């Protein structure tokens, strides 16, 4: 720990804190949740699907030029109708994160990272379930100079509780964010 603190103290130009807010795709959800086939009587079991996408925010503290630690929250909603009744489903994930910045220039940073946390799934029928969630980020790019930057990354989320309870499998594959660092 003393070595990390000493290395951090030697680099005064490194911006230590960053917050970001972003949006990511819901490819898994759009493939897994869609209108069901009509029944023999012509009614559709589930229909009118809508998706929020993944809305996320995080905070990161840069320990050194290479390693940053933080926490991320991710929220998504999936909505449909079963007959005429609405079904509103939400997932909230909280993940401690680690980020490895392997290239840094004046305008661009390239990074990879990982996160492991907890996902809470809840709905308008007052059901609540929890599952572990993992996010592996093989590639991310942060671009911009100064306090305000942008990011694009490939960082799929996976949350499952056994082989029959899959909440997300490679969800939020691609995401964009706006960042503020100081």
PDB file of C-alpha atoms in Angstrom:
ATOM      1  CA  UNK A   1       0.000   0.000   0.000  1.00  0.00           C
ATOM      2  CA  UNK A   2       2.858   2.384   0.824  1.00  0.00           C
ATOM      3  CA  UNK A   3       4.347   1.764  -2.628  1.00  0.00           C
ATOM      4  CA  UNK A   4       1.030   2.689  -4.328  1.00  0.00           C
ATOM      5  CA  UNK A   5       0.677   5.866  -2.247  1.00  0.00           C
ATOM      6  CA  UNK A   6       4.287   6.876  -2.954  1.00  0.00           C
ATOM      7  CA  UNK A   7       3.850   6.259  -6.711  1.00  0.00           C
ATOM      8  CA  UNK A   8       0.624   8.262  -6.672  1.00  0.00           C
ATOM      9  CA  UNK A   9       2.294  11.167  -4.844  1.00  0.00           C
ATOM     10  CA  UNK A  10       5.051  11.385  -7.474  1.00  0.00           C
ATOM     11  CA  UNK A  11       2.607  11.925 -10.351  1.00  0.00           C
ATOM     12  CA  UNK A  12       0.851  15.243  -9.716  1.00  0.00           C
ATOM     13  CA  UNK A  13      -0.442  15.746 -13.293  1.00  0.00           C
ATOM     14  CA  UNK A  14      -2.671  12.657 -13.200  1.00  0.00           C
ATOM     15  CA  UNK A  15      -6.356  13.438 -12.693  1.00  0.00           C
ATOM     16  CA  UNK A  16      -7.365  11.170  -9.813  1.00  0.00           C
ATOM     17  CA  UNK A  17     -11.187  11.363  -9.805  1.00  0.00           C
ATOM     18  CA  UNK A  18     -13.674  10.674 -12.562  1.00  0.00           C
ATOM     19  CA  UNK A  19     -17.449  10.444 -12.715  1.00  0.00           C
ATOM     20  CA  UNK A  20     -19.326   9.380 -15.798  1.00  0.00           C
ATOM     21  CA  UNK A  21     -22.830   8.763 -17.004  1.00  0.00           C
ATOM     22  CA  UNK A  22     -23.659   6.653 -20.022  1.00  0.00           C
ATOM     23  CA  UNK A  23     -25.988   4.494 -22.037  1.00  0.00           C
ATOM     24  CA  UNK A  24     -25.515   0.972 -23.396  1.00  0.00           C
ATOM     25  CA  UNK A  25     -27.389  -1.347 -25.740  1.00  0.00           C
ATOM     26  CA  UNK A  26     -29.812  -4.086 -24.700  1.00  0.00           C
ATOM     27  CA  UNK A  27     -29.004  -6.635 -27.399  1.00  0.00           C
ATOM     28  CA  UNK A  28     -29.565  -9.648 -25.122  1.00  0.00           C
ATOM     29  CA  UNK A  29     -32.936  -8.350 -23.933  1.00  0.00           C
ATOM     30  CA  UNK A  30     -34.195  -7.524 -27.429  1.00  0.00           C
ATOM     31  CA  UNK A  31     -33.271 -11.042 -28.565  1.00  0.00           C
ATOM     32  CA  UNK A  32     -34.664 -12.811 -25.474  1.00  0.00           C
ATOM     33  CA  UNK A  33     -37.855 -10.784 -24.906  1.00  0.00           C
ATOM     34  CA  UNK A  34     -40.167 -10.267 -27.865  1.00  0.00           C
ATOM     35  CA  UNK A  35     -43.780 -10.855 -28.856  1.00  0.00           C
ATOM     36  CA  UNK A  36     -44.855 -14.443 -28.311  1.00  0.00           C
ATOM     37  CA  UNK A  37     -46.690 -16.348 -31.027  1.00  0.00           C
ATOM     38  CA  UNK A  38     -50.447 -16.097 -31.172  1.00  0.00           C
ATOM     39  CA  UNK A  39     -52.530 -18.738 -29.461  1.00  0.00           C
ATOM     40  CA  UNK A  40     -55.121 -20.802 -31.310  1.00  0.00           C
ATOM     41  CA  UNK A  41     -57.821 -18.297 -30.328  1.00  0.00           C
ATOM     42  CA  UNK A  42     -55.797 -15.475 -31.986  1.00  0.00           C
ATOM     43  CA  UNK A  43     -54.678 -13.710 -28.810  1.00  0.00           C
ATOM     44  CA  UNK A  44     -51.033 -12.896 -28.218  1.00  0.00           C
ATOM     45  CA  UNK A  45     -49.611 -13.996 -24.872  1.00  0.00           C
ATOM     46  CA  UNK A  46     -46.986 -11.235 -24.576  1.00  0.00           C
ATOM     47  CA  UNK A  47     -46.690  -8.142 -26.765  1.00  0.00           C
ATOM     48  CA  UNK A  48     -45.682  -4.482 -27.022  1.00  0.00           C
ATOM     49  CA  UNK A  49     -42.135  -4.800 -25.691  1.00  0.00           C
ATOM     50  CA  UNK A  50     -40.208  -1.630 -24.804  1.00  0.00           C
ATOM     51  CA  UNK A  51     -36.651  -1.253 -23.510  1.00  0.00           C
ATOM     52  CA  UNK A  52     -34.785   1.577 -21.751  1.00  0.00           C
ATOM     53  CA  UNK A  53     -31.291   0.491 -22.632  1.00  0.00           C
ATOM     54  CA  UNK A  54     -28.681   0.361 -19.886  1.00  0.00           C
ATOM     55  CA  UNK A  55     -28.310   3.660 -18.055  1.00  0.00           C
ATOM     56  CA  UNK A  56     -25.203   3.678 -15.903  1.00  0.00           C
ATOM     57  CA  UNK A  57     -23.101   5.949 -13.718  1.00  0.00           C
ATOM     58  CA  UNK A  58     -19.800   5.371 -12.031  1.00  0.00           C
ATOM     59  CA  UNK A  59     -17.058   6.911  -9.974  1.00  0.00           C
ATOM     60  CA  UNK A  60     -13.396   5.951 -10.320  1.00  0.00           C
ATOM     61  CA  UNK A  61     -10.300   6.860  -8.332  1.00  0.00           C
ATOM     62  CA  UNK A  62      -7.032   6.562 -10.276  1.00  0.00           C
ATOM     63  CA  UNK A  63      -4.454   4.939  -7.949  1.00  0.00           C
ATOM     64  CA  UNK A  64      -1.648   5.152 -10.523  1.00  0.00           C
ATOM     65  CA  UNK A  65      -1.224   5.652 -14.265  1.00  0.00           C
ATOM     66  CA  UNK A  66      -2.139   1.976 -14.698  1.00  0.00           C
ATOM     67  CA  UNK A  67      -4.777   1.126 -12.053  1.00  0.00           C
ATOM     68  CA  UNK A  68      -8.101   2.759 -11.177  1.00  0.00           C
ATOM     69  CA  UNK A  69     -10.713   1.519  -8.691  1.00  0.00           C
ATOM     70  CA  UNK A  70     -14.350   2.508  -8.497  1.00  0.00           C
ATOM     71  CA  UNK A  71     -17.994   1.566  -8.313  1.00  0.00           C
ATOM     72  CA  UNK A  72     -20.650   1.478 -11.032  1.00  0.00           C
ATOM     73  CA  UNK A  73     -24.438   1.349 -10.945  1.00  0.00           C
ATOM     74  CA  UNK A  74     -26.379   0.125 -13.966  1.00  0.00           C
ATOM     75  CA  UNK A  75     -30.154   0.326 -14.441  1.00  0.00           C
ATOM     76  CA  UNK A  76     -32.385  -1.071 -17.174  1.00  0.00           C
ATOM     77  CA  UNK A  77     -36.095  -1.580 -17.736  1.00  0.00           C
ATOM     78  CA  UNK A  78     -38.069  -4.013 -19.901  1.00  0.00           C
ATOM     79  CA  UNK A  79     -41.811  -3.495 -20.320  1.00  0.00           C
ATOM     80  CA  UNK A  80     -44.503  -5.550 -22.054  1.00  0.00           C
ATOM     81  CA  UNK A  81     -48.147  -6.509 -21.867  1.00  0.00           C
ATOM     82  CA  UNK A  82     -49.478  -9.931 -20.974  1.00  0.00           C
ATOM     83  CA  UNK A  83     -52.969  -9.820 -22.438  1.00  0.00           C
ATOM     84  CA  UNK A  84     -54.017  -6.345 -21.291  1.00  0.00           C
ATOM     85  CA  UNK A  85     -51.973  -6.299 -18.050  1.00  0.00           C
ATOM     86  CA  UNK A  86     -48.677  -4.396 -18.049  1.00  0.00           C
ATOM     87  CA  UNK A  87     -45.500  -6.123 -16.878  1.00  0.00           C
ATOM     88  CA  UNK A  88     -42.753  -3.700 -15.806  1.00  0.00           C
ATOM     89  CA  UNK A  89     -39.379  -5.283 -15.041  1.00  0.00           C
ATOM     90  CA  UNK A  90     -36.220  -3.585 -13.801  1.00  0.00           C
ATOM     91  CA  UNK A  91     -32.633  -4.585 -13.098  1.00  0.00           C
ATOM     92  CA  UNK A  92     -30.326  -2.586 -10.831  1.00  0.00           C
ATOM     93  CA  UNK A  93     -26.680  -3.641 -10.667  1.00  0.00           C
ATOM     94  CA  UNK A  94     -24.010  -2.367  -8.283  1.00  0.00           C
ATOM     95  CA  UNK A  95     -20.464  -3.345  -9.207  1.00  0.00           C
ATOM     96  CA  UNK A  96     -17.064  -2.516  -7.694  1.00  0.00           C
ATOM     97  CA  UNK A  97     -14.711  -1.965 -10.659  1.00  0.00           C
ATOM     98  CA  UNK A  98     -11.040  -2.132 -11.578  1.00  0.00           C
ATOM     99  CA  UNK A  99      -9.643  -0.459 -14.679  1.00  0.00           C
ATOM    100  CA  UNK A 100      -6.237  -0.926 -16.317  1.00  0.00           C
ATOM    101  CA  UNK A 101      -5.172   1.983 -18.546  1.00  0.00           C
ATOM    102  CA  UNK A 102      -2.542   0.498 -20.858  1.00  0.00           C
ATOM    103  CA  UNK A 103      -2.112   3.462 -23.227  1.00  0.00           C
ATOM    104  CA  UNK A 104      -2.281   7.134 -22.339  1.00  0.00           C
ATOM    105  CA  UNK A 105      -1.665  10.170 -24.557  1.00  0.00           C
ATOM    106  CA  UNK A 106      -2.778  13.798 -24.458  1.00  0.00           C
ATOM    107  CA  UNK A 107      -6.118  13.051 -26.223  1.00  0.00           C
ATOM    108  CA  UNK A 108      -6.674   9.265 -25.951  1.00  0.00           C
ATOM    109  CA  UNK A 109      -6.600   6.562 -23.286  1.00  0.00           C
ATOM    110  CA  UNK A 110      -7.045   2.852 -24.003  1.00  0.00           C
ATOM    111  CA  UNK A 111      -8.154   0.622 -21.167  1.00  0.00           C
ATOM    112  CA  UNK A 112      -9.585  -2.713 -20.061  1.00  0.00           C
ATOM    113  CA  UNK A 113     -11.256  -3.690 -16.827  1.00  0.00           C
ATOM    114  CA  UNK A 114     -13.528  -5.931 -14.825  1.00  0.00           C
ATOM    115  CA  UNK A 115     -16.302  -5.676 -12.268  1.00  0.00           C
ATOM    116  CA  UNK A 116     -18.170  -8.128 -10.050  1.00  0.00           C
ATOM    117  CA  UNK A 117     -21.225  -7.228  -8.027  1.00  0.00           C
ATOM    118  CA  UNK A 118     -24.887  -7.776  -7.267  1.00  0.00           C
ATOM    119  CA  UNK A 119     -27.940  -7.392  -9.506  1.00  0.00           C
ATOM    120  CA  UNK A 120     -31.421  -6.850  -8.100  1.00  0.00           C
ATOM    121  CA  UNK A 121     -34.311  -7.744 -10.406  1.00  0.00           C
ATOM    122  CA  UNK A 122     -37.726  -6.390  -9.442  1.00  0.00           C
ATOM    123  CA  UNK A 123     -41.096  -5.830 -11.095  1.00  0.00           C
ATOM    124  CA  UNK A 124     -44.532  -4.257 -10.681  1.00  0.00           C
ATOM    125  CA  UNK A 125     -45.832  -7.520  -9.146  1.00  0.00           C
ATOM    126  CA  UNK A 126     -43.559  -6.800  -6.130  1.00  0.00           C
ATOM    127  CA  UNK A 127     -41.171  -9.680  -6.834  1.00  0.00           C
ATOM    128  CA  UNK A 128     -37.502  -9.172  -5.960  1.00  0.00           C
ATOM    129  CA  UNK A 129     -34.626 -11.474  -6.871  1.00  0.00           C
ATOM    130  CA  UNK A 130     -30.864 -11.097  -6.512  1.00  0.00           C
ATOM    131  CA  UNK A 131     -28.083 -12.573  -8.610  1.00  0.00           C
ATOM    132  CA  UNK A 132     -24.338 -12.093  -9.053  1.00  0.00           C
ATOM    133  CA  UNK A 133     -23.360  -9.881 -11.984  1.00  0.00           C
ATOM    134  CA  UNK A 134     -20.039  -9.760 -13.849  1.00  0.00           C
ATOM    135  CA  UNK A 135     -18.789  -7.191 -16.342  1.00  0.00           C
ATOM    136  CA  UNK A 136     -15.667  -7.915 -18.384  1.00  0.00           C
ATOM    137  CA  UNK A 137     -14.336  -4.983 -20.382  1.00  0.00           C
ATOM    138  CA  UNK A 138     -11.750  -6.157 -22.938  1.00  0.00           C
ATOM    139  CA  UNK A 139     -11.548  -2.764 -24.688  1.00  0.00           C
ATOM    140  CA  UNK A 140     -12.427   0.819 -23.934  1.00  0.00           C
ATOM    141  CA  UNK A 141     -11.328   4.157 -25.340  1.00  0.00           C
ATOM    142  CA  UNK A 142     -11.554   7.509 -23.601  1.00  0.00           C
ATOM    143  CA  UNK A 143     -11.069  10.555 -25.781  1.00  0.00           C
ATOM    144  CA  UNK A 144     -10.752  14.234 -25.026  1.00  0.00           C
ATOM    145  CA  UNK A 145      -8.437  16.657 -23.304  1.00  0.00           C
ATOM    146  CA  UNK A 146      -9.138  18.408 -20.039  1.00  0.00           C
ATOM    147  CA  UNK A 147     -11.911  17.821 -17.544  1.00  0.00           C
ATOM    148  CA  UNK A 148     -14.654  16.715 -19.987  1.00  0.00           C
ATOM    149  CA  UNK A 149     -14.109  13.551 -22.026  1.00  0.00           C
ATOM    150  CA  UNK A 150     -16.110  10.834 -23.755  1.00  0.00           C
ATOM    151  CA  UNK A 151     -15.786   7.058 -23.741  1.00  0.00           C
ATOM    152  CA  UNK A 152     -16.825   4.123 -25.875  1.00  0.00           C
ATOM    153  CA  UNK A 153     -16.369   0.572 -24.688  1.00  0.00           C
ATOM    154  CA  UNK A 154     -17.149  -3.065 -25.176  1.00  0.00           C
ATOM    155  CA  UNK A 155     -18.116  -4.343 -21.731  1.00  0.00           C
ATOM    156  CA  UNK A 156     -20.830  -7.026 -21.645  1.00  0.00           C
ATOM    157  CA  UNK A 157     -22.763  -7.640 -18.433  1.00  0.00           C
ATOM    158  CA  UNK A 158     -23.744 -11.154 -17.389  1.00  0.00           C
ATOM    159  CA  UNK A 159     -26.053 -11.980 -14.481  1.00  0.00           C
ATOM    160  CA  UNK A 160     -27.335 -15.460 -13.802  1.00  0.00           C
ATOM    161  CA  UNK A 161     -28.403 -17.596 -10.905  1.00  0.00           C
ATOM    162  CA  UNK A 162     -27.960 -21.143 -12.114  1.00  0.00           C
ATOM    163  CA  UNK A 163     -28.455 -22.444 -15.638  1.00  0.00           C
ATOM    164  CA  UNK A 164     -32.216 -21.777 -15.656  1.00  0.00           C
ATOM    165  CA  UNK A 165     -32.202 -18.201 -14.258  1.00  0.00           C
ATOM    166  CA  UNK A 166     -30.470 -16.014 -16.821  1.00  0.00           C
ATOM    167  CA  UNK A 167     -31.109 -12.307 -16.301  1.00  0.00           C
ATOM    168  CA  UNK A 168     -28.446 -10.976 -18.659  1.00  0.00           C
ATOM    169  CA  UNK A 169     -26.001 -12.791 -20.916  1.00  0.00           C
ATOM    170  CA  UNK A 170     -23.654 -10.456 -22.725  1.00  0.00           C
ATOM    171  CA  UNK A 171     -25.972  -7.500 -22.251  1.00  0.00           C
ATOM    172  CA  UNK A 172     -24.757  -3.910 -22.693  1.00  0.00           C
ATOM    173  CA  UNK A 173     -22.097  -5.043 -25.128  1.00  0.00           C
ATOM    174  CA  UNK A 174     -21.476  -1.535 -26.466  1.00  0.00           C
ATOM    175  CA  UNK A 175     -21.780   1.661 -24.444  1.00  0.00           C
ATOM    176  CA  UNK A 176     -21.065   5.385 -24.672  1.00  0.00           C
ATOM    177  CA  UNK A 177     -20.488   7.813 -21.818  1.00  0.00           C
ATOM    178  CA  UNK A 178     -19.708  11.409 -20.940  1.00  0.00           C
ATOM    179  CA  UNK A 179     -17.047  11.809 -18.270  1.00  0.00           C
ATOM    180  CA  UNK A 180     -15.862  14.530 -15.935  1.00  0.00           C
ATOM    181  CA  UNK A 181     -12.464  14.190 -14.258  1.00  0.00           C
ATOM    182  CA  UNK A 182     -10.496  16.280 -11.813  1.00  0.00           C
TER     183      UNK A 182
END
